[in-house]
Amino acid sequence: MAKKPGGSSSNNSGWSGKMGYVLAAAASAVGLGNIWRFPYLCAKYGGGIFLLVYLFLVLTFGYALIMSETAIGRMSGKSPIGAFKYFKNSKLSAAGGWINALVPFIICPYYAVIGGWVLKYLVGYVTGETQAMATDGYFGGYITSNTQPELYFVIFILLVLVVILGGVQNGVERVSKVMMPVLIFLAVIVSIYSCTRPGAVEGIKYLFIPNIHNFSIMTVVAAMGQMFYSLSLAMGIMITYGSYVDKHQDLEDSTTKIEIFDTLIAILAGLMIIPAVFAFNGGDPETLSAGPSLMFITIPKVFAEMGFGTGAGIVFFVLVFLAALTSAISLCETCVGTLTNELGWSRVKATLIFGVFSLILGSAASLGYGVWGDFTIIGMQVLDFLDFLSNSVMMPIAALAICLLVWRVIGFDKMEEEIGRDSAFKRKAIYRFSIKYLAPVSLVAILISSVLSAFGIISI
Ligand code: PHE
């Protein structure tokens, strides 16, 4: 990316080229959310019906939110807290900015734990453990052991911190340019392989054919959380990125590109993983609802059977690792930006303190599957709790704050003028409808139902 997110100055010198913003936003958007999180949620919460709800949300609400965040960033030239205060200098408005800015603080540490799992599998392929990693119980044994997951987590987070401290974010844009096409190419190959295994057809059907019997309120809750997560929304990132976007760039066009790209990669990941669950485990419901471990238990089975599986495993995990790294860098950079801007800390101080914070919270998440396994928060292990807290509680509030800012403070006319600056704003009606009705109603409903269910008051 051309300029670091998290900048506070009232304006900026822009991205490196016409595609700069799209690439940087795509580098942030494409990550573990697409490859690891989407397939397990889709498998768990209904397959085709989850995909349908997800697509609907991305095209309406997700689209409206990316546009809003980017336009808010571009109008104000600031990152989230500054941007909220720029439009209205009140305590409530500042709180709206803070809730957006705080989300990455919760996500970054546990994101690095998963990054560590990816690194471990990469090392596993390099050292020729292709068959061992495909055996049942391997992953479970691994995450419940203490030292290794913790070690790989520490290596991952240190790598991120070194990049941030070294100020080499410019490399991110370059890495992404090469990484993305190769990632897509490999994902296509692996998914073709996966989909042509005997029994895989049932998985393809499960992924694409919506079955209303698989629908539950959790389908919507999970799909909405995933939409925020995958598109890097409701966490201040797109506001900050927007502050670097050229005044003449067509926001609608860029948004569409990011959405299509991000969703395509998620679906490809679904095609790599879900049919494999049917081919190798006969669509066993327990495997389908495996949650965070799904990618790690199915993908190795695919590679173990495939010719050149070890080589494919290495390339695959290198790519997932890079995708995770670029996203983690953007998460961490946002947190450091918030600390330097709002608390006036130096960059080094902010990075170090944030580093210690991440080490503590991430270690709790990592050890939460092992030695601290008995410690749960409202019935959830630490990592699952952090994921729930950020995606199902904080992000809906953050998104609500953005909708209210657009609707009540800035006003649609001004927003639409900003978005349609140089080219006609085509999906205006969907935009208004999403921000005014769809988003607030569904956000409040989701917030209430996910909190009530977490405390066991209702079961969804
Ligand atoms: N969108 C990223 C993913 O899908 C996660 C992320 C969120 C990265 C927020 C940066 C900021 O993995």
Tab-separated table of C-alpha atoms and ligand atoms in Angstrom:
chain	number	residue	atom	x	y	z
A	1	MET	CA	0.000	0.000	0.000
A	2	ALA	CA	1.222	3.437	-0.771
A	3	LYS	CA	0.538	5.160	2.486
A	4	LYS	CA	0.119	3.649	5.861
A	5	PRO	CA	-3.371	3.563	7.227
A	6	GLY	CA	-3.745	5.264	10.545
A	7	GLY	CA	-2.482	8.586	9.351
A	8	SER	CA	-3.969	11.562	11.093
A	9	SER	CA	-3.137	14.434	8.834
A	10	SER	CA	-6.048	16.227	7.392
A	11	ASN	CA	-5.253	14.945	3.977
A	12	ASN	CA	-2.951	12.757	2.170
A	13	SER	CA	-0.908	12.070	-0.852
A	14	GLY	CA	-2.977	9.211	-2.169
A	15	TRP	CA	-2.425	5.645	-3.229
A	16	SER	CA	0.305	4.725	-5.629
A	17	GLY	CA	-1.844	4.419	-8.708
A	18	LYS	CA	-5.333	4.089	-9.946
A	19	MET	CA	-5.469	0.523	-8.705
A	20	GLY	CA	-3.624	1.364	-5.487
A	21	TYR	CA	-6.684	1.686	-3.290
A	22	VAL	CA	-8.383	-1.349	-4.759
A	23	LEU	CA	-5.262	-3.436	-4.289
A	24	ALA	CA	-4.608	-2.250	-0.768
A	25	ALA	CA	-8.218	-2.769	0.225
A	26	ALA	CA	-8.202	-6.191	-1.406
A	27	ALA	CA	-4.996	-7.101	0.407
A	28	SER	CA	-6.682	-6.223	3.664
A	29	ALA	CA	-9.921	-7.937	2.752
A	30	VAL	CA	-8.539	-11.198	1.438
A	31	GLY	CA	-7.169	-13.207	4.287
A	32	LEU	CA	-8.020	-15.921	6.735
A	33	GLY	CA	-11.578	-14.651	6.684
A	34	ASN	CA	-12.031	-15.959	3.156
A	35	ILE	CA	-9.991	-19.116	3.267
A	36	TRP	CA	-10.401	-20.293	6.829
A	37	ARG	CA	-13.489	-18.637	8.288
A	38	PHE	CA	-15.960	-18.576	5.393
A	39	PRO	CA	-15.874	-22.335	4.635
A	40	TYR	CA	-16.330	-23.381	8.251
A	41	LEU	CA	-19.223	-21.008	8.858
A	42	CYS	CA	-20.849	-21.978	5.593
A	43	ALA	CA	-20.462	-25.675	6.401
A	44	LYS	CA	-21.792	-25.196	9.900
A	45	TYR	CA	-24.680	-22.838	9.320
A	46	GLY	CA	-26.517	-24.356	6.417
A	47	GLY	CA	-24.413	-24.526	3.228
A	48	GLY	CA	-26.382	-23.104	0.290
A	49	ILE	CA	-28.742	-21.115	2.451
A	50	PHE	CA	-25.802	-19.518	4.256
A	51	LEU	CA	-24.232	-18.632	0.906
A	52	LEU	CA	-27.482	-17.073	-0.272
A	53	VAL	CA	-27.892	-14.946	2.854
A	54	TYR	CA	-24.230	-13.986	2.690
A	55	LEU	CA	-24.470	-12.874	-0.954
A	56	PHE	CA	-27.610	-10.897	-0.249
A	57	LEU	CA	-25.906	-9.115	2.645
A	58	VAL	CA	-22.725	-8.401	0.703
A	59	LEU	CA	-24.674	-6.906	-2.199
A	60	THR	CA	-26.877	-4.676	-0.079
A	61	PHE	CA	-25.594	-3.865	3.325
A	62	GLY	CA	-21.920	-4.734	2.784
A	63	TYR	CA	-21.865	-2.633	-0.322
A	64	ALA	CA	-23.503	0.305	1.439
A	65	LEU	CA	-21.082	0.073	4.331
A	66	ILE	CA	-17.898	-0.035	2.237
A	67	MET	CA	-19.134	2.965	0.278
A	68	SER	CA	-20.032	4.830	3.432
A	69	GLU	CA	-16.796	4.105	5.221
A	70	THR	CA	-14.643	4.994	2.249
A	71	ALA	CA	-16.593	8.179	1.561
A	72	ILE	CA	-16.473	9.192	5.243
A	73	GLY	CA	-12.710	8.694	5.165
A	74	ARG	CA	-12.329	10.643	1.953
A	75	MET	CA	-14.497	13.546	3.116
A	76	SER	CA	-12.811	13.904	6.470
A	77	GLY	CA	-9.298	12.822	5.541
A	78	LYS	CA	-9.090	11.083	8.891
A	79	SER	CA	-9.095	7.688	10.542
A	80	PRO	CA	-12.224	6.608	12.477
A	81	ILE	CA	-12.107	8.536	15.728
A	82	GLY	CA	-11.025	11.747	14.025
A	83	ALA	CA	-13.578	11.197	11.281
A	84	PHE	CA	-16.511	10.804	13.663
A	85	LYS	CA	-15.430	13.927	15.553
A	86	TYR	CA	-14.943	15.802	12.293
A	87	PHE	CA	-18.622	15.496	11.485
A	88	LYS	CA	-19.906	16.052	14.979
A	89	ASN	CA	-17.847	16.977	17.948
A	90	SER	CA	-19.753	15.286	20.728
A	91	LYS	CA	-18.991	12.545	23.220
A	92	LEU	CA	-21.449	10.206	21.547
A	93	SER	CA	-19.904	10.732	18.160
A	94	ALA	CA	-16.407	10.129	19.542
A	95	ALA	CA	-17.713	6.926	21.123
A	96	GLY	CA	-18.933	5.834	17.674
A	97	GLY	CA	-15.408	6.332	16.377
A	98	TRP	CA	-13.851	4.496	19.310
A	99	ILE	CA	-16.008	1.429	18.990
A	100	ASN	CA	-14.890	1.144	15.365
A	101	ALA	CA	-11.280	1.711	16.321
A	102	LEU	CA	-11.316	-0.859	19.129
A	103	VAL	CA	-12.469	-3.841	17.072
A	104	PRO	CA	-9.042	-4.545	15.510
A	105	PHE	CA	-7.528	-4.595	19.011
A	106	ILE	CA	-9.617	-7.661	19.759
A	107	ILE	CA	-9.195	-9.324	16.384
A	108	CYS	CA	-5.468	-8.891	15.803
A	109	PRO	CA	-4.237	-11.092	18.701
A	110	TYR	CA	-6.387	-14.101	17.901
A	111	TYR	CA	-5.896	-13.627	14.164
A	112	ALA	CA	-2.189	-14.140	14.849
A	113	VAL	CA	-2.974	-17.393	16.676
A	114	ILE	CA	-4.603	-18.753	13.510
A	115	GLY	CA	-1.699	-17.302	11.536
A	116	GLY	CA	0.499	-19.461	13.774
A	117	TRP	CA	-1.542	-22.584	12.948
A	118	VAL	CA	-1.031	-21.821	9.254
A	119	LEU	CA	2.700	-21.431	9.795
A	120	LYS	CA	2.844	-24.747	11.609
A	121	TYR	CA	1.165	-26.530	8.686
A	122	LEU	CA	3.515	-24.828	6.259
A	123	VAL	CA	6.484	-26.107	8.265
A	124	GLY	CA	4.780	-29.516	8.369
A	125	TYR	CA	4.682	-29.723	4.556
A	126	VAL	CA	8.243	-28.492	4.243
A	127	THR	CA	9.416	-31.212	6.621
A	128	GLY	CA	7.421	-33.877	4.780
A	129	GLU	CA	4.676	-34.598	7.313
A	130	THR	CA	2.070	-34.706	4.550
A	131	GLN	CA	0.575	-38.048	5.590
A	132	ALA	CA	0.769	-37.483	9.340
A	133	MET	CA	-1.117	-34.199	9.082
A	134	ALA	CA	-3.944	-35.935	7.250
A	135	THR	CA	-4.657	-38.384	10.045
A	136	ASP	CA	-7.736	-37.946	12.213
A	137	GLY	CA	-7.013	-36.254	15.480
A	138	TYR	CA	-3.780	-34.632	14.309
A	139	PHE	CA	-5.095	-31.099	14.490
A	140	GLY	CA	-6.917	-31.674	17.779
A	141	GLY	CA	-3.740	-33.089	19.265
A	142	TYR	CA	-1.790	-30.147	17.983
A	143	ILE	CA	-3.906	-27.312	19.343
A	144	THR	CA	-4.336	-28.962	22.713
A	145	SER	CA	-0.585	-29.265	23.118
A	146	ASN	CA	0.757	-26.113	24.661
A	147	THR	CA	4.196	-25.146	23.529
A	148	GLN	CA	4.007	-25.526	19.751
A	149	PRO	CA	0.894	-23.473	19.002
A	150	GLU	CA	2.145	-20.827	21.402
A	151	LEU	CA	5.560	-20.810	19.753
A	152	TYR	CA	4.166	-20.411	16.246
A	153	PHE	CA	1.803	-17.702	17.433
A	154	VAL	CA	4.711	-15.783	18.946
A	155	ILE	CA	6.722	-16.109	15.719
A	156	PHE	CA	3.762	-14.865	13.678
A	157	ILE	CA	3.017	-11.836	15.841
A	158	LEU	CA	6.709	-10.923	16.038
A	159	LEU	CA	6.910	-11.003	12.244
A	160	VAL	CA	3.968	-8.621	12.038
A	161	LEU	CA	5.487	-6.290	14.628
A	162	VAL	CA	8.843	-6.274	12.837
A	163	VAL	CA	7.144	-5.255	9.595
A	164	ILE	CA	5.262	-2.489	11.378
A	165	LEU	CA	8.355	-1.253	13.192
A	166	GLY	CA	10.463	-1.495	10.061
A	167	GLY	CA	7.898	0.611	8.225
A	168	VAL	CA	8.049	-1.627	5.178
A	169	GLN	CA	4.331	-1.606	4.480
A	170	ASN	CA	5.160	-0.573	0.964
A	171	GLY	CA	6.119	-4.156	0.461
A	172	VAL	CA	2.555	-5.215	1.167
A	173	GLU	CA	1.262	-3.789	-2.068
A	174	ARG	CA	4.018	-5.492	-4.027
A	175	VAL	CA	3.511	-8.829	-2.280
A	176	SER	CA	-0.233	-8.687	-2.906
A	177	LYS	CA	0.124	-7.982	-6.594
A	178	VAL	CA	1.953	-11.255	-7.092
A	179	MET	CA	0.185	-13.198	-4.371
A	180	MET	CA	-3.411	-12.643	-5.406
A	181	PRO	CA	-3.238	-14.093	-8.944
A	182	VAL	CA	-1.193	-17.072	-7.754
A	183	LEU	CA	-3.614	-17.614	-4.889
A	184	ILE	CA	-6.549	-17.668	-7.272
A	185	PHE	CA	-4.753	-19.990	-9.674
A	186	LEU	CA	-3.899	-22.478	-6.948
A	187	ALA	CA	-7.325	-22.238	-5.373
A	188	VAL	CA	-8.878	-23.113	-8.733
A	189	ILE	CA	-6.621	-26.156	-9.121
A	190	VAL	CA	-7.250	-27.414	-5.594
A	191	SER	CA	-10.974	-26.886	-5.859
A	192	ILE	CA	-11.161	-28.740	-9.165
A	193	TYR	CA	-9.285	-31.601	-7.553
A	194	SER	CA	-11.472	-31.512	-4.485
A	195	CYS	CA	-14.709	-31.349	-6.479
A	196	THR	CA	-13.801	-34.321	-8.650
A	197	ARG	CA	-13.254	-36.749	-5.749
A	198	PRO	CA	-15.852	-39.513	-5.508
A	199	GLY	CA	-18.707	-38.318	-3.338
A	200	ALA	CA	-17.787	-34.661	-3.687
A	201	VAL	CA	-20.903	-33.849	-5.734
A	202	GLU	CA	-23.001	-33.972	-2.579
A	203	GLY	CA	-20.714	-31.285	-1.159
A	204	ILE	CA	-21.108	-29.075	-4.209
A	205	LYS	CA	-24.866	-29.424	-3.854
A	206	TYR	CA	-24.654	-28.644	-0.152
A	207	LEU	CA	-22.674	-25.489	-0.920
A	208	PHE	CA	-24.830	-24.162	-3.753
A	209	ILE	CA	-28.366	-25.434	-3.318
A	210	PRO	CA	-30.152	-23.560	-0.561
A	211	ASN	CA	-32.149	-25.789	1.731
A	212	ILE	CA	-34.559	-23.906	3.921
A	213	HIS	CA	-34.467	-26.679	6.529
A	214	ASN	CA	-30.895	-25.723	7.273
A	215	PHE	CA	-31.867	-22.143	8.036
A	216	SER	CA	-31.736	-20.727	11.533
A	217	ILE	CA	-31.304	-17.269	12.979
A	218	MET	CA	-27.662	-18.210	13.441
A	219	THR	CA	-27.360	-18.380	9.648
A	220	VAL	CA	-28.029	-14.655	9.507
A	221	VAL	CA	-25.986	-13.813	12.602
A	222	ALA	CA	-22.990	-15.723	11.290
A	223	ALA	CA	-23.344	-14.431	7.731
A	224	MET	CA	-23.476	-10.862	8.874
A	225	GLY	CA	-20.475	-11.206	11.189
A	226	GLN	CA	-18.614	-12.863	8.343
A	227	MET	CA	-19.479	-10.086	5.959
A	228	PHE	CA	-17.935	-7.494	8.292
A	229	TYR	CA	-14.941	-9.666	8.935
A	230	SER	CA	-14.230	-10.593	5.369
A	231	LEU	CA	-14.665	-7.142	3.877
A	232	SER	CA	-12.727	-5.544	6.773
A	233	LEU	CA	-15.795	-3.471	7.679
A	234	ALA	CA	-17.036	-1.970	10.932
A	235	MET	CA	-13.535	-1.650	12.267
A	236	GLY	CA	-12.364	1.659	10.975
A	237	ILE	CA	-10.103	0.212	8.326
A	238	MET	CA	-11.999	1.356	5.274
A	239	ILE	CA	-12.448	4.818	6.812
A	240	THR	CA	-8.705	5.093	7.155
A	241	TYR	CA	-8.112	3.725	3.669
A	242	GLY	CA	-10.742	6.079	2.324
A	243	SER	CA	-8.774	9.018	3.653
A	244	TYR	CA	-6.079	8.138	1.131
A	245	VAL	CA	-8.364	7.782	-1.849
A	246	ASP	CA	-8.109	10.277	-4.631
A	247	LYS	CA	-11.015	12.723	-4.834
A	248	HIS	CA	-11.688	11.702	-8.417
A	249	GLN	CA	-11.665	7.973	-7.974
A	250	ASP	CA	-14.952	6.259	-8.742
A	251	LEU	CA	-15.887	4.826	-5.350
A	252	GLU	CA	-18.729	2.725	-6.621
A	253	ASP	CA	-16.593	1.023	-9.215
A	254	SER	CA	-13.768	0.299	-6.750
A	255	THR	CA	-16.209	-1.040	-4.187
A	256	THR	CA	-17.727	-3.407	-6.696
A	257	LYS	CA	-14.288	-4.735	-7.617
A	258	ILE	CA	-13.360	-5.371	-3.991
A	259	GLU	CA	-16.663	-7.072	-3.262
A	260	ILE	CA	-16.488	-9.367	-6.266
A	261	PHE	CA	-12.903	-10.301	-5.637
A	262	ASP	CA	-13.347	-11.003	-1.952
A	263	THR	CA	-16.479	-13.063	-2.492
A	264	LEU	CA	-14.945	-15.020	-5.321
A	265	ILE	CA	-12.050	-16.100	-3.142
A	266	ALA	CA	-14.409	-17.099	-0.334
A	267	ILE	CA	-16.474	-19.238	-2.696
A	268	LEU	CA	-13.338	-20.824	-4.126
A	269	ALA	CA	-12.223	-21.663	-0.608
A	270	GLY	CA	-15.655	-23.167	0.016
A	271	LEU	CA	-15.183	-25.277	-3.110
A	272	MET	CA	-11.821	-26.496	-1.885
A	273	ILE	CA	-13.040	-27.487	1.537
A	274	ILE	CA	-16.734	-28.396	1.639
A	275	PRO	CA	-16.801	-31.021	-1.168
A	276	ALA	CA	-13.736	-32.567	0.502
A	277	VAL	CA	-15.743	-33.014	3.705
A	278	PHE	CA	-18.224	-35.074	1.700
A	279	ALA	CA	-15.584	-36.979	-0.233
A	280	PHE	CA	-13.468	-37.879	2.773
A	281	ASN	CA	-15.935	-37.919	5.647
A	282	GLY	CA	-19.170	-38.645	3.838
A	283	GLY	CA	-20.614	-35.280	4.845
A	284	ASP	CA	-20.562	-36.277	8.478
A	285	PRO	CA	-22.497	-33.566	10.373
A	286	GLU	CA	-19.901	-33.491	13.103
A	287	THR	CA	-17.143	-32.642	10.636
A	288	LEU	CA	-19.379	-30.090	8.938
A	289	SER	CA	-19.808	-28.291	12.215
A	290	ALA	CA	-16.147	-28.595	13.197
A	291	GLY	CA	-15.791	-24.816	13.336
A	292	PRO	CA	-12.331	-23.202	13.343
A	293	SER	CA	-10.577	-26.520	12.765
A	294	LEU	CA	-12.343	-27.385	9.493
A	295	MET	CA	-9.708	-26.133	7.068
A	296	PHE	CA	-6.934	-27.789	9.034
A	297	ILE	CA	-8.607	-31.171	9.095
A	298	THR	CA	-9.878	-31.352	5.524
A	299	ILE	CA	-7.252	-29.662	3.360
A	300	PRO	CA	-4.435	-32.009	4.497
A	301	LYS	CA	-6.588	-34.971	3.462
A	302	VAL	CA	-6.888	-33.518	-0.008
A	303	PHE	CA	-3.146	-32.997	-0.277
A	304	ALA	CA	-2.331	-36.420	1.143
A	305	GLU	CA	-4.237	-38.023	-1.707
A	306	MET	CA	-3.190	-35.707	-4.465
A	307	GLY	CA	-0.143	-36.303	-6.675
A	308	PHE	CA	2.541	-33.760	-5.709
A	309	GLY	CA	0.558	-33.213	-2.513
A	310	THR	CA	3.554	-32.068	-0.533
A	311	GLY	CA	4.493	-29.480	-3.135
A	312	ALA	CA	0.888	-28.330	-3.427
A	313	GLY	CA	0.675	-28.169	0.375
A	314	ILE	CA	3.738	-25.986	0.560
A	315	VAL	CA	2.502	-23.575	-2.103
A	316	PHE	CA	-0.985	-23.472	-0.614
A	317	PHE	CA	0.150	-22.731	2.908
A	318	VAL	CA	2.724	-20.177	1.711
A	319	LEU	CA	-0.123	-18.310	0.032
A	320	VAL	CA	-2.484	-18.581	2.979
A	321	PHE	CA	0.355	-17.483	5.194
A	322	LEU	CA	1.014	-14.398	3.048
A	323	ALA	CA	-2.684	-13.570	2.872
A	324	ALA	CA	-2.866	-13.856	6.660
A	325	LEU	CA	0.248	-11.766	7.075
A	326	THR	CA	-0.925	-8.883	4.874
A	327	SER	CA	-4.254	-8.812	6.701
A	328	ALA	CA	-2.592	-8.994	10.107
A	329	ILE	CA	-0.307	-6.137	9.134
A	330	SER	CA	-3.273	-4.002	8.191
A	331	LEU	CA	-5.024	-4.888	11.469
A	332	CYS	CA	-1.956	-4.111	13.556
A	333	GLU	CA	-1.175	-0.939	11.646
A	334	THR	CA	-4.667	0.349	12.366
A	335	CYS	CA	-4.237	-0.265	16.087
A	336	VAL	CA	-0.855	1.439	16.145
A	337	GLY	CA	-2.348	4.336	14.169
A	338	THR	CA	-5.114	4.739	16.741
A	339	LEU	CA	-2.637	4.784	19.629
A	340	THR	CA	-0.317	7.305	17.994
A	341	ASN	CA	-3.123	9.606	16.879
A	342	GLU	CA	-5.331	9.507	19.919
A	343	LEU	CA	-2.862	9.089	22.767
A	344	GLY	CA	0.024	10.923	21.173
A	345	TRP	CA	2.390	7.975	21.627
A	346	SER	CA	5.406	7.584	19.412
A	347	ARG	CA	5.209	4.883	16.786
A	348	VAL	CA	7.772	2.725	18.541
A	349	LYS	CA	6.052	3.020	21.914
A	350	ALA	CA	2.665	2.278	20.410
A	351	THR	CA	3.994	-0.759	18.547
A	352	LEU	CA	5.742	-2.157	21.597
A	353	ILE	CA	2.803	-1.689	23.944
A	354	PHE	CA	0.396	-3.079	21.389
A	355	GLY	CA	2.833	-5.965	20.900
A	356	VAL	CA	2.783	-6.838	24.596
A	357	PHE	CA	-1.007	-6.575	24.675
A	358	SER	CA	-1.305	-8.895	21.671
A	359	LEU	CA	1.124	-11.374	23.161
A	360	ILE	CA	-0.939	-11.604	26.331
A	361	LEU	CA	-4.355	-11.814	24.693
A	362	GLY	CA	-3.130	-14.086	21.904
A	363	SER	CA	-1.424	-16.426	24.386
A	364	ALA	CA	-4.667	-16.689	26.291
A	365	ALA	CA	-6.413	-17.599	23.025
A	366	SER	CA	-3.739	-20.096	22.065
A	367	LEU	CA	-3.463	-21.778	25.452
A	368	GLY	CA	-7.239	-21.669	25.778
A	369	TYR	CA	-7.367	-24.824	23.672
A	370	GLY	CA	-4.666	-26.454	25.771
A	371	VAL	CA	-3.612	-25.971	29.343
A	372	TRP	CA	-6.275	-23.327	29.984
A	373	GLY	CA	-8.947	-25.438	28.351
A	374	ASP	CA	-11.056	-25.455	31.497
A	375	PHE	CA	-11.273	-21.716	31.518
A	376	THR	CA	-14.264	-20.574	29.521
A	377	ILE	CA	-16.122	-17.306	29.208
A	378	ILE	CA	-19.890	-17.699	28.892
A	379	GLY	CA	-19.228	-21.260	27.851
A	380	MET	CA	-16.740	-20.388	25.141
A	381	GLN	CA	-13.035	-20.958	24.833
A	382	VAL	CA	-10.981	-17.775	24.777
A	383	LEU	CA	-10.441	-17.671	20.998
A	384	ASP	CA	-14.092	-18.377	20.272
A	385	PHE	CA	-15.087	-15.750	22.797
A	386	LEU	CA	-12.849	-13.094	21.206
A	387	ASP	CA	-14.294	-13.973	17.821
A	388	PHE	CA	-17.831	-13.734	19.198
A	389	LEU	CA	-17.148	-10.482	21.043
A	390	SER	CA	-15.691	-8.745	18.004
A	391	ASN	CA	-17.959	-10.156	15.287
A	392	SER	CA	-21.287	-10.574	16.959
A	393	VAL	CA	-21.242	-7.775	19.506
A	394	MET	CA	-18.786	-4.992	18.716
A	395	MET	CA	-19.077	-4.956	14.929
A	396	PRO	CA	-22.864	-4.636	14.865
A	397	ILE	CA	-22.569	-1.682	17.249
A	398	ALA	CA	-19.772	-0.173	15.165
A	399	ALA	CA	-21.786	-0.617	11.977
A	400	LEU	CA	-24.814	0.921	13.628
A	401	ALA	CA	-22.707	3.925	14.586
A	402	ILE	CA	-21.707	4.350	10.941
A	403	CYS	CA	-25.301	4.104	9.730
A	404	LEU	CA	-26.389	6.689	12.255
A	405	LEU	CA	-23.534	8.986	11.311
A	406	VAL	CA	-24.542	8.784	7.658
A	407	TRP	CA	-28.248	9.075	8.227
A	408	ARG	CA	-28.552	11.522	11.094
A	409	VAL	CA	-25.395	13.602	10.969
A	410	ILE	CA	-23.929	13.773	7.479
A	411	GLY	CA	-27.156	13.225	5.575
A	412	PHE	CA	-27.768	11.209	2.422
A	413	ASP	CA	-27.528	14.167	0.084
A	414	LYS	CA	-24.015	14.959	1.122
A	415	MET	CA	-22.981	11.313	1.039
A	416	GLU	CA	-24.426	10.821	-2.401
A	417	GLU	CA	-22.733	13.926	-3.662
A	418	GLU	CA	-19.395	12.596	-2.408
A	419	ILE	CA	-19.915	9.143	-3.872
A	420	GLY	CA	-21.215	10.409	-7.168
A	421	ARG	CA	-18.587	13.125	-7.478
A	422	ASP	CA	-17.320	12.230	-10.948
A	423	SER	CA	-19.645	9.512	-12.080
A	424	ALA	CA	-23.300	8.759	-11.579
A	425	PHE	CA	-24.155	6.914	-8.362
A	426	LYS	CA	-25.932	3.877	-9.766
A	427	ARG	CA	-27.132	1.884	-6.812
A	428	LYS	CA	-28.460	4.867	-4.884
A	429	ALA	CA	-31.774	3.292	-3.963
A	430	ILE	CA	-30.168	0.154	-2.528
A	431	TYR	CA	-27.742	2.356	-0.671
A	432	ARG	CA	-30.417	4.384	1.084
A	433	PHE	CA	-32.572	1.381	1.796
A	434	SER	CA	-29.661	-0.523	3.325
A	435	ILE	CA	-28.446	2.256	5.568
A	436	LYS	CA	-31.854	3.458	6.664
A	437	TYR	CA	-33.847	0.263	7.122
A	438	LEU	CA	-32.091	-2.985	6.423
A	439	ALA	CA	-28.986	-2.274	8.439
A	440	PRO	CA	-30.425	-0.820	11.653
A	441	VAL	CA	-33.209	-3.391	11.908
A	442	SER	CA	-30.989	-6.375	11.280
A	443	LEU	CA	-28.146	-5.039	13.403
A	444	VAL	CA	-30.319	-4.552	16.432
A	445	ALA	CA	-31.999	-7.927	15.965
A	446	ILE	CA	-28.675	-9.657	15.596
A	447	LEU	CA	-27.096	-7.941	18.518
A	448	ILE	CA	-29.950	-8.866	20.812
A	449	SER	CA	-30.239	-12.447	19.644
A	450	SER	CA	-26.534	-13.191	19.738
A	451	VAL	CA	-26.154	-11.762	23.235
A	452	LEU	CA	-29.227	-13.545	24.558
A	453	SER	CA	-28.096	-16.819	23.077
A	454	ALA	CA	-24.563	-16.413	24.431
A	455	PHE	CA	-26.014	-16.138	27.915
A	456	GLY	CA	-28.221	-19.117	27.253
A	457	ILE	CA	-31.443	-17.112	27.566
A	458	ILE	CA	-32.646	-18.181	24.154
A	459	SER	CA	-31.367	-20.909	21.951
A	460	ILE	CA	-30.886	-20.103	18.304
B	1	PHE	N1	-10.705	-9.150	6.090
B	1	PHE	C1	-9.649	-9.930	6.617
B	1	PHE	C2	-9.863	-11.382	6.298
B	1	PHE	O1	-10.778	-11.734	5.625
B	1	PHE	C3	-9.499	-9.763	8.076
B	1	PHE	C4	-9.186	-8.396	8.416
B	1	PHE	C5	-10.092	-7.641	9.043
B	1	PHE	C6	-8.012	-7.829	8.044
B	1	PHE	C7	-9.816	-6.338	9.324
B	1	PHE	C8	-7.736	-6.550	8.315
B	1	PHE	C9	-8.658	-5.814	8.944
B	1	PHE	O2	-9.107	-12.196	6.695
